[in-house]
Short mmCIF file of C-alpha atoms in Angstrom, two decimals:
data_model
loop_
_atom_site.label_atom_id
_atom_site.label_comp_id
_atom_site.label_asym_id
_atom_site.label_seq_id
_atom_site.Cartn_x
_atom_site.Cartn_y
_atom_site.Cartn_z
CA MET A 603 60.34 -101.65 -56.58
CA SER A 604 57.04 -100.44 -56.91
CA THR A 605 54.33 -100.12 -53.87
CA LEU A 606 52.64 -103.13 -55.10
CA GLU A 607 55.78 -105.36 -55.53
CA SER A 608 56.79 -104.21 -51.82
CA LEU A 609 53.62 -105.55 -50.77
CA LEU A 610 54.16 -108.50 -52.39
CA GLU A 611 57.65 -108.99 -51.30
CA ALA A 612 57.52 -108.07 -47.47
CA PRO A 613 55.08 -110.60 -46.18
CA PHE A 614 57.16 -113.36 -47.91
CA SER A 615 60.78 -111.85 -46.87
CA GLN A 616 60.83 -112.07 -43.00
CA PRO A 617 64.40 -112.66 -41.80
CA ARG A 618 65.25 -116.09 -40.57
CA ALA A 619 61.55 -117.44 -41.11
CA GLN A 620 61.84 -121.10 -40.93
CA GLU A 621 63.91 -120.77 -37.61
CA LYS A 622 61.36 -118.16 -36.17
CA LEU A 623 58.69 -120.68 -37.53
CA ALA A 624 60.05 -123.78 -35.79
CA ARG A 625 59.99 -121.62 -32.25
CA VAL A 626 56.39 -120.46 -33.17
CA ARG A 627 55.39 -124.31 -33.84
CA VAL A 628 57.11 -125.33 -30.59
CA SER A 629 55.14 -122.75 -28.55
CA LEU A 630 51.72 -123.11 -30.07
CA ALA A 631 52.04 -127.16 -29.56
CA LEU A 632 52.92 -126.44 -25.95
CA VAL A 633 50.10 -123.85 -25.38
CA VAL A 634 47.55 -126.45 -26.98
CA LEU A 635 48.94 -129.58 -25.20
CA LEU A 636 48.53 -127.53 -21.79
CA LEU A 637 45.23 -126.53 -22.64
CA LEU A 638 44.27 -130.29 -23.50
CA LEU A 639 45.70 -131.45 -20.55
CA LEU A 640 43.99 -128.95 -18.11
CA GLY A 641 41.46 -126.97 -19.91
CA PRO A 642 37.40 -127.76 -19.83
CA TYR A 643 37.54 -130.63 -22.09
CA GLY A 644 36.39 -133.45 -19.71
CA SER A 645 33.81 -135.60 -19.27
CA PHE A 646 31.40 -133.17 -17.98
CA ASN A 647 30.68 -131.80 -21.43
CA ALA A 648 29.33 -134.98 -22.77
CA GLU A 649 27.10 -135.14 -19.96
CA LEU A 650 26.07 -131.45 -20.01
CA SER A 651 25.22 -132.02 -23.83
CA ALA A 652 22.58 -134.35 -22.96
CA LEU A 653 21.19 -131.85 -20.36
CA LEU A 654 20.92 -128.97 -22.79
CA ASN A 655 19.20 -130.89 -25.50
CA MET A 656 22.13 -129.82 -27.90
CA PRO A 657 22.18 -130.07 -31.60
CA SER A 658 23.12 -133.81 -32.10
CA SER A 659 26.23 -133.30 -34.63
CA ALA A 660 27.96 -131.37 -31.62
CA ALA A 661 26.55 -133.78 -28.96
CA HIS A 662 28.30 -136.34 -31.07
CA GLY A 663 31.54 -134.86 -30.94
CA LEU A 664 31.14 -134.04 -27.19
CA ARG A 665 30.45 -137.88 -26.53
CA ARG A 666 33.82 -138.64 -27.97
CA LEU A 667 35.31 -135.92 -26.28
CA THR A 668 37.45 -138.18 -24.00
CA TRP A 669 39.31 -139.99 -26.46
CA LEU A 670 39.66 -137.03 -29.01
CA ARG A 671 41.15 -135.07 -25.98
CA TRP A 672 44.08 -137.63 -25.65
CA VAL A 673 44.42 -138.02 -29.60
CA SER A 674 44.74 -134.26 -29.79
CA ALA A 675 47.14 -134.17 -26.72
CA ALA A 676 49.58 -136.87 -28.43
CA LEU A 677 49.58 -134.90 -31.44
CA ALA A 678 50.44 -131.77 -29.40
CA ALA A 679 53.50 -133.53 -28.22
CA THR A 680 54.42 -134.83 -31.50
CA LEU A 681 54.10 -131.25 -32.93
CA THR A 682 56.22 -130.11 -30.04
CA ALA A 683 58.76 -132.38 -31.06
CA GLY A 684 58.88 -131.55 -34.71
CA PHE A 685 57.84 -135.02 -36.00
CA ARG A 686 56.18 -134.42 -39.64
CA PRO A 687 55.07 -131.21 -38.48
CA ARG A 688 52.99 -130.36 -41.54
CA LEU A 689 50.97 -133.72 -41.32
CA THR A 690 50.91 -133.43 -37.63
CA ALA A 691 49.72 -129.81 -37.70
CA ALA A 692 47.01 -130.51 -40.28
CA LEU A 693 45.80 -133.62 -37.96
CA LEU A 694 45.79 -131.69 -34.71
CA CYS A 695 44.01 -128.67 -36.52
CA ALA A 696 41.36 -131.13 -37.36
CA SER A 697 41.02 -132.73 -33.86
CA PHE A 698 41.43 -129.66 -31.82
CA GLY A 699 39.25 -127.70 -33.75
CA PHE A 700 36.48 -130.25 -33.37
CA LEU A 701 36.84 -130.35 -29.58
CA ASN A 702 36.76 -126.64 -29.74
CA TYR A 703 33.49 -126.80 -32.09
CA SER A 704 31.96 -128.81 -29.93
CA VAL A 705 32.59 -126.92 -26.58
CA ALA A 706 31.48 -123.81 -27.95
CA ALA A 707 28.48 -125.36 -29.27
CA LEU A 708 27.31 -126.19 -25.62
CA ASN A 709 25.59 -122.87 -26.01
CA GLU A 710 26.74 -120.80 -29.15
CA LEU A 711 29.31 -118.84 -27.20
CA TRP A 712 32.59 -117.72 -28.56
CA ASN A 713 35.90 -119.81 -28.16
CA TYR A 714 38.08 -117.28 -26.44
CA ASN A 715 41.15 -119.21 -27.99
CA ALA A 716 39.86 -119.07 -31.42
CA HIS A 717 43.16 -117.86 -32.62
CA LEU A 718 44.80 -121.20 -31.86
CA ASN A 719 42.44 -122.72 -34.72
CA PHE A 720 43.65 -120.23 -37.27
CA PHE A 721 47.70 -120.76 -36.32
CA LEU A 722 47.40 -124.51 -36.77
CA PHE A 723 45.60 -124.08 -39.91
CA SER A 724 48.44 -121.77 -40.75
CA LEU A 725 50.90 -124.36 -40.27
CA CYS A 726 49.30 -126.33 -42.90
CA PHE A 727 50.99 -123.97 -45.72
CA GLU A 728 54.65 -125.21 -44.54
CA GLY A 729 56.36 -126.88 -47.20
CA GLY A 730 58.36 -126.60 -50.46
CA SER A 731 62.38 -126.31 -50.44
CA GLY A 732 65.04 -123.75 -50.89
CA LYS A 733 63.92 -120.23 -51.62
CA GLU A 734 59.88 -121.49 -51.58
CA ARG A 735 60.14 -122.86 -48.21
CA GLU A 736 61.61 -119.96 -46.59
CA GLN A 737 59.11 -117.86 -48.26
CA ARG A 738 56.14 -120.14 -47.20
CA ALA A 739 57.49 -119.82 -43.39
CA SER A 740 57.79 -116.19 -43.66
CA PHE A 741 54.02 -115.84 -44.82
CA ILE A 742 52.87 -117.99 -42.27
CA LEU A 743 54.40 -115.85 -39.62
CA THR A 744 53.04 -112.67 -41.61
CA ALA A 745 49.47 -114.43 -41.44
CA MET A 746 49.84 -115.24 -37.53
CA GLN A 747 51.03 -111.49 -36.87
CA ALA A 748 48.20 -110.07 -39.15
CA TYR A 749 45.75 -112.22 -37.25
CA VAL A 750 47.06 -111.09 -33.85
CA ALA A 751 47.00 -107.30 -35.30
CA THR A 752 43.33 -107.99 -36.36
CA LEU A 753 42.43 -109.39 -32.95
CA TYR A 754 43.36 -106.52 -31.02
CA LEU A 755 41.70 -103.93 -33.74
CA GLN A 756 38.65 -106.00 -33.20
CA ALA A 757 38.66 -105.79 -29.53
CA GLY A 758 39.27 -102.12 -29.42
CA LEU A 759 36.34 -101.51 -32.17
CA SER A 760 34.31 -103.78 -30.44
CA LYS A 761 34.68 -101.50 -27.12
CA LEU A 762 34.38 -98.30 -29.12
CA LEU A 763 31.21 -99.38 -31.28
CA PHE A 764 29.11 -101.05 -28.46
CA GLY A 765 30.55 -99.56 -25.22
CA GLY A 766 31.25 -96.00 -26.88
CA VAL A 767 34.00 -93.45 -25.60
CA GLU A 768 32.31 -93.78 -22.30
CA TRP A 769 33.92 -97.47 -21.82
CA ALA A 770 37.35 -95.93 -21.86
CA LEU A 771 36.44 -92.67 -19.83
CA SER A 772 34.24 -93.93 -17.23
CA GLY A 773 36.42 -97.31 -16.61
CA ARG A 774 33.22 -98.68 -15.24
CA THR A 775 33.42 -102.09 -16.70
CA PRO A 776 36.82 -103.33 -15.50
CA TRP A 777 36.06 -101.77 -12.07
CA VAL A 778 32.86 -103.71 -11.82
CA TYR A 779 34.49 -106.90 -12.99
CA THR A 780 37.34 -106.48 -10.83
CA MET A 781 34.86 -105.81 -7.99
CA THR A 782 32.75 -109.09 -8.90
CA ILE A 783 35.62 -111.87 -10.00
CA GLY A 784 38.84 -110.05 -9.58
CA SER A 785 41.92 -110.94 -7.21
CA ALA A 786 42.28 -109.67 -4.12
CA PHE A 787 44.82 -107.33 -5.17
CA GLY A 788 42.38 -106.06 -7.64
CA LYS A 789 39.57 -105.52 -5.15
CA ARG A 790 41.77 -103.32 -2.98
CA LEU A 791 42.97 -101.34 -5.90
CA ALA A 792 39.15 -100.91 -6.81
CA ALA A 793 39.39 -98.32 -3.70
CA PHE A 794 40.76 -95.85 -6.55
CA PRO A 795 38.40 -95.79 -9.66
CA GLU A 796 40.73 -93.40 -11.59
CA VAL A 797 43.07 -96.30 -11.79
CA PHE A 798 40.50 -98.18 -13.71
CA GLN A 799 39.64 -95.12 -15.95
CA ALA A 800 43.46 -94.87 -16.97
CA LEU A 801 43.44 -98.71 -17.28
CA ALA A 802 40.34 -98.69 -19.69
CA ILE A 803 41.61 -95.63 -21.98
CA GLY A 804 45.15 -97.34 -22.04
CA THR A 805 43.35 -100.71 -23.17
CA MET A 806 41.28 -98.90 -26.06
CA ILE A 807 44.47 -96.94 -27.16
CA LEU A 808 46.97 -100.15 -27.05
CA GLU A 809 44.05 -102.21 -28.93
CA LEU A 810 43.47 -99.53 -31.68
CA THR A 811 47.11 -98.48 -32.20
CA PHE A 812 48.43 -102.21 -32.11
CA PRO A 813 47.99 -103.09 -35.60
CA VAL A 814 49.53 -99.47 -36.79
CA LEU A 815 52.48 -100.68 -34.63
CA CYS A 816 52.55 -103.69 -36.19
CA LEU A 817 53.30 -102.35 -39.54
CA SER A 818 56.90 -101.17 -38.69
CA ARG A 819 59.10 -103.87 -38.21
CA ARG A 820 60.88 -101.62 -35.47
CA TRP A 821 57.85 -101.32 -33.32
CA ARG A 822 56.37 -104.66 -33.91
CA PRO A 823 58.10 -106.25 -30.93
CA ARG A 824 57.51 -103.49 -28.77
CA ALA A 825 53.90 -103.55 -29.60
CA ALA A 826 54.15 -107.27 -28.40
CA GLY A 827 55.76 -106.21 -25.12
CA LEU A 828 53.30 -103.75 -24.35
CA ALA A 829 50.59 -106.17 -25.12
CA ILE A 830 52.24 -108.81 -22.67
CA ALA A 831 52.48 -106.05 -19.96
CA TYR A 832 49.06 -105.47 -20.54
CA HIS A 833 47.56 -108.86 -20.39
CA LEU A 834 49.81 -109.47 -17.07
CA GLY A 835 48.06 -106.41 -15.61
CA VAL A 836 44.58 -107.76 -16.27
CA TRP A 837 45.60 -110.96 -14.81
CA ALA A 838 46.89 -109.55 -11.76
CA LEU A 839 43.59 -107.42 -11.37
CA MET A 840 40.81 -109.55 -12.86
CA ARG A 841 42.36 -112.84 -12.84
CA ILE A 842 42.26 -113.02 -16.66
CA SER A 843 45.44 -113.84 -18.26
CA PHE A 844 44.70 -114.75 -22.04
CA TRP A 845 47.82 -116.62 -21.71
CA HIS A 846 47.22 -118.96 -24.40
CA LEU A 847 47.62 -115.74 -26.90
CA TRP A 848 50.68 -113.84 -25.33
CA ALA A 849 52.59 -117.05 -24.40
CA LEU A 850 53.14 -117.09 -28.32
CA PHE A 851 54.55 -113.31 -28.45
CA PRO A 852 58.11 -114.04 -27.82
CA ALA A 853 58.37 -116.63 -30.50
CA LEU A 854 56.24 -114.82 -33.04
CA PHE A 855 57.33 -111.05 -32.59
CA TRP A 856 60.80 -111.09 -30.89
CA GLY A 857 62.76 -113.33 -33.37
CA ASP A 858 63.81 -110.37 -34.87
CA TRP A 859 65.76 -108.81 -31.91
CA ARG A 860 69.05 -111.08 -32.74
CA ARG A 861 69.24 -110.01 -36.50
CA ARG A 862 69.08 -106.17 -35.24
CA ALA A 863 71.64 -106.88 -32.22
CA GLU A 864 73.97 -108.03 -35.15
CA MET B 1254 65.89 -127.69 -55.39
CA ALA B 1255 63.40 -124.36 -56.24
CA VAL B 1256 65.53 -121.29 -56.54
CA SER B 1257 62.99 -118.86 -57.98
CA GLY B 1258 60.65 -119.06 -54.99
CA LEU B 1259 56.85 -118.68 -54.93
CA PRO B 1260 55.32 -117.44 -58.26
CA ARG B 1261 53.96 -113.93 -57.92
CA ARG B 1262 50.48 -115.27 -58.70
CA THR B 1263 50.64 -117.70 -55.91
CA ARG B 1264 51.94 -114.87 -53.31
CA LEU B 1265 48.89 -112.79 -54.78
CA ALA B 1266 46.39 -115.54 -54.11
CA LEU B 1267 47.85 -116.28 -50.29
CA LEU B 1268 47.75 -112.72 -49.52
CA SER B 1269 44.40 -112.27 -50.99
CA GLY B 1270 43.03 -115.29 -49.09
CA LEU B 1271 44.45 -113.86 -45.92
CA GLY B 1272 42.91 -110.51 -46.43
CA ILE B 1273 39.58 -112.34 -47.33
CA VAL B 1274 39.75 -114.49 -44.16
CA LEU B 1275 40.72 -111.31 -41.70
CA ALA B 1276 37.86 -109.14 -43.42
CA ILE B 1277 35.37 -111.76 -42.51
CA GLN B 1278 36.58 -111.82 -39.15
CA LEU B 1279 36.35 -108.56 -38.62
CA ALA B 1280 32.99 -108.16 -39.85
CA GLN B 1281 32.09 -110.44 -37.11
CA THR B 1282 33.15 -107.60 -34.95
CA LEU B 1283 30.66 -105.27 -36.65
CA ARG B 1284 27.81 -107.85 -36.04
CA ASP B 1285 28.80 -108.37 -32.65
CA ARG B 1286 28.67 -112.32 -33.39
CA SER B 1287 31.15 -115.14 -32.86
CA PRO B 1288 30.03 -118.06 -35.29
CA TRP B 1289 32.59 -120.90 -34.58
CA PRO B 1290 35.70 -120.54 -35.76
CA LEU B 1291 35.12 -116.93 -36.15
CA CYS B 1292 35.71 -114.66 -32.90
CA ALA B 1293 34.23 -111.01 -32.58
CA TYR B 1294 36.45 -110.59 -29.73
CA ASN B 1295 33.97 -108.51 -28.18
CA MET B 1296 34.81 -109.56 -24.55
CA PHE B 1297 33.60 -107.10 -21.95
CA ASN B 1298 32.67 -104.40 -24.68
CA ARG B 1299 29.57 -103.05 -23.00
CA THR B 1300 29.73 -100.16 -20.56
CA LEU B 1301 28.05 -101.32 -17.67
CA PRO B 1302 25.13 -99.33 -16.75
CA LEU B 1303 24.99 -97.90 -13.16
CA ARG B 1304 22.59 -100.67 -12.09
CA PHE B 1305 22.67 -104.13 -13.55
CA ALA B 1306 21.31 -107.30 -13.07
CA THR B 1307 23.61 -110.63 -12.39
CA MET B 1308 23.17 -114.10 -11.62
CA ARG B 1309 24.09 -115.55 -8.42
CA VAL B 1310 23.71 -119.00 -6.74
CA ARG B 1311 22.74 -119.50 -3.04
CA LEU B 1312 24.40 -122.96 -1.70
CA HIS B 1313 23.23 -124.48 1.19
CA ASP B 1314 25.07 -127.30 2.99
CA GLY B 1315 24.34 -129.91 5.28
CA SER B 1316 25.71 -127.92 8.50
CA GLY B 1317 23.23 -125.21 7.63
CA ALA B 1318 25.91 -122.78 5.97
CA ALA B 1319 24.81 -120.92 2.98
CA PHE B 1320 27.20 -119.43 0.47
CA ILE B 1321 26.76 -117.04 -2.33
CA VAL B 1322 28.89 -118.00 -5.54
CA ASP B 1323 29.28 -116.97 -9.02
CA PRO B 1324 27.59 -119.21 -11.56
CA GLY B 1325 31.19 -119.78 -12.67
CA GLU B 1326 31.74 -121.84 -9.73
CA MET B 1327 28.93 -124.22 -10.57
CA LEU B 1328 30.36 -125.83 -13.83
CA PRO B 1329 33.64 -126.89 -14.82
CA LEU B 1330 33.87 -124.83 -17.87
CA GLU B 1331 35.18 -121.26 -18.49
CA PHE B 1332 33.40 -118.97 -16.01
CA PHE B 1333 31.80 -116.97 -19.10
CA ARG B 1334 30.37 -120.15 -20.75
CA ALA B 1335 28.95 -121.13 -17.43
CA ARG B 1336 27.29 -118.22 -16.82
CA SER B 1337 25.62 -118.24 -20.02
CA ILE B 1338 24.47 -121.73 -19.73
CA MET B 1339 22.91 -120.86 -16.52
CA GLN B 1340 21.27 -117.89 -17.93
CA ASP B 1341 19.92 -119.88 -20.83
CA VAL B 1342 18.65 -122.80 -18.45
CA PHE B 1343 17.34 -120.77 -15.47
CA TYR B 1344 16.56 -117.33 -16.73
CA ALA B 1345 15.52 -117.61 -20.44
CA GLY B 1346 14.41 -121.07 -20.39
CA ASN B 1347 11.06 -122.40 -19.21
CA ASP B 1348 11.86 -126.24 -19.21
CA GLU B 1349 11.31 -126.99 -15.64
CA ARG B 1350 12.72 -130.47 -15.99
CA GLN B 1351 15.67 -129.12 -17.46
CA LYS B 1352 16.13 -126.94 -14.59
CA ALA B 1353 15.72 -129.88 -12.04
CA LEU B 1354 18.06 -132.17 -13.92
CA LEU B 1355 21.10 -129.51 -14.32
CA ALA B 1356 20.45 -128.33 -10.84
CA ALA B 1357 20.64 -131.85 -9.51
CA TRP B 1358 23.90 -132.69 -11.95
CA MET B 1359 25.63 -129.42 -10.46
CA LEU B 1360 25.20 -130.36 -6.82
CA ARG B 1361 26.11 -134.17 -7.42
CA ASN B 1362 29.59 -132.82 -9.39
CA LEU B 1363 30.11 -130.10 -6.53
CA ASN B 1364 29.88 -132.92 -3.70
CA GLU B 1365 31.49 -136.01 -5.54
CA ARG B 1366 33.93 -134.62 -8.08
CA PRO B 1367 34.93 -130.87 -7.44
CA TRP B 1368 37.55 -129.40 -9.76
CA ARG B 1369 40.18 -127.24 -9.70
CA ALA B 1370 40.57 -123.62 -11.22
CA PHE B 1371 42.58 -123.18 -14.52
CA ASP B 1372 42.80 -120.34 -16.55
CA GLU B 1373 39.09 -119.06 -16.76
CA THR B 1374 37.61 -121.99 -15.30
CA PHE B 1375 36.77 -121.09 -11.70
CA ALA B 1376 37.35 -123.81 -8.90
CA ALA B 1377 34.27 -125.82 -7.67
CA ALA B 1378 32.39 -123.99 -4.81
CA ARG B 1379 33.09 -126.00 -1.71
CA PRO B 1380 30.99 -126.86 1.17
CA SER B 1381 31.61 -126.36 4.92
CA GLU B 1382 34.17 -128.97 6.29
CA GLY B 1383 32.68 -132.42 6.40
CA ALA B 1384 29.38 -131.35 5.05
CA ARG B 1385 27.90 -131.56 1.40
CA PHE B 1386 25.65 -129.36 -0.46
CA VAL B 1387 22.14 -130.13 -0.27
CA LYS B 1388 20.12 -127.16 -1.79
CA LEU B 1389 20.89 -124.39 -4.22
CA ASP B 1390 18.65 -121.27 -5.16
CA VAL B 1391 19.51 -119.70 -8.45
CA LEU B 1392 19.12 -115.76 -7.80
CA VAL B 1393 19.09 -112.61 -9.94
CA TRP B 1394 20.74 -109.92 -8.03
CA GLY B 1395 20.30 -106.17 -8.82
CA LEU B 1396 23.64 -104.34 -8.31
CA ASP B 1397 24.23 -100.55 -7.96
CA VAL B 1398 27.55 -99.51 -8.86
CA SER B 1399 27.26 -96.51 -6.74
CA ARG B 1400 26.65 -98.54 -3.40
CA MET B 1401 29.82 -100.86 -4.16
CA THR B 1402 32.55 -100.25 -2.11
CA ALA B 1403 36.03 -101.79 -2.35
CA GLY B 1404 36.77 -104.24 0.29
CA ALA B 1405 33.22 -104.70 1.05
CA PRO B 1406 31.07 -107.84 0.04
CA LEU B 1407 28.72 -107.24 -2.98
CA THR B 1408 25.20 -106.55 -1.70
CA PRO B 1409 22.45 -106.26 -4.00
CA PHE B 1410 19.69 -103.86 -3.51
CA GLU B 1411 17.24 -106.33 -4.84
CA GLU B 1412 17.00 -110.26 -5.17
CA SER B 1413 14.83 -112.65 -6.98
CA SER B 1414 14.63 -116.46 -7.00
CA LEU B 1415 14.62 -118.17 -10.26
CA PHE B 1416 14.71 -121.53 -9.27
CA THR B 1417 15.35 -123.82 -6.09
CA TYR B 1418 16.42 -127.38 -5.69
CA ARG B 1419 16.72 -129.39 -2.97
CA GLU B 1420 18.44 -133.04 -3.01
CA PRO B 1421 16.22 -135.56 -1.98
CA GLU B 1422 16.54 -136.94 1.54
CA GLN B 1423 19.27 -139.87 1.46
#
């Protein structure tokens, strides 16, 4: 098989793709449901939009945030149950996407859970039957994994381009943020700035090598494990968990372990 | 039931589409911009200088106590969004009426409907037991990294006030 044919085949031939995608779908739906129930989607946003003189389209959305929140939560619960998954995913993609757009439009700042919009959109490509259904499921998984790999590459590149090598070597940024918003444990650990230098260097290495590791089916689940450990460490120090990303990793990256064990 | 699977042309189109989307996403990182629904994933990407300015809020309650809080404790949003909004209004903005309205709204929420922490949303600042917040000062603190000591409270080398609001007497 030529290289091009291999490239065209591999993304569509992940083992047990439908089974794995079902687990990803449930994980994703639960993450979105939790965010909707507990996250910053309350009536505050509509009131705030009036105070901030927002563009009318986004403000319009925020005024409807309350019912849209509960409709989205119902869709997320339905998706968790696996009822009409493609239709439910499409509807949830639209409603949750609009919610996120409205909140992001408060001051044109990024949504740190942008990956959820992409993942929900990817689910809309499910369908077909037989081999085609399996291939579509495999492609969706590949797309999600590729998004995650790109995400870490972006994070590492951004630090390198705009923070420079000094970002890693000084460790100043994670140290200062730990001192200002960190946990009690993190603030105690701040007595050892070299720990934060090591953390910063490790962060940049992990983020820049994650995409490369993902190219290997053998290293992909290990890279995901490293990433989860990294995020838990940041959570312990800086109280920033990014849980809505790594909570999806066991289903998205670890499904292959069972096959390897057989 | 389809036995042959996705045609080659379809697979090529799907992969090309995915590549284009991810390339556009990556381009946002080079631009350092995050137009929804794209994200540059540029969180914490700057190397902080040894001296930098940061916003703080001094809240006064009816018992006479004063508290220095992060802007993230003033709004029921993710802390980075709360900080950004407060910077837009109180630092970059020059609409005094908007500042007063926002300040009044924030005090009212802190007193009457405080919120809990979740994920990157900080818990609402709280007054002393039995008291309510009556005044706020939006401040800019100058912080010197060389003077920051683990275990010690943050102390600015300079402080300036951007805006002060006091609740009308009841």
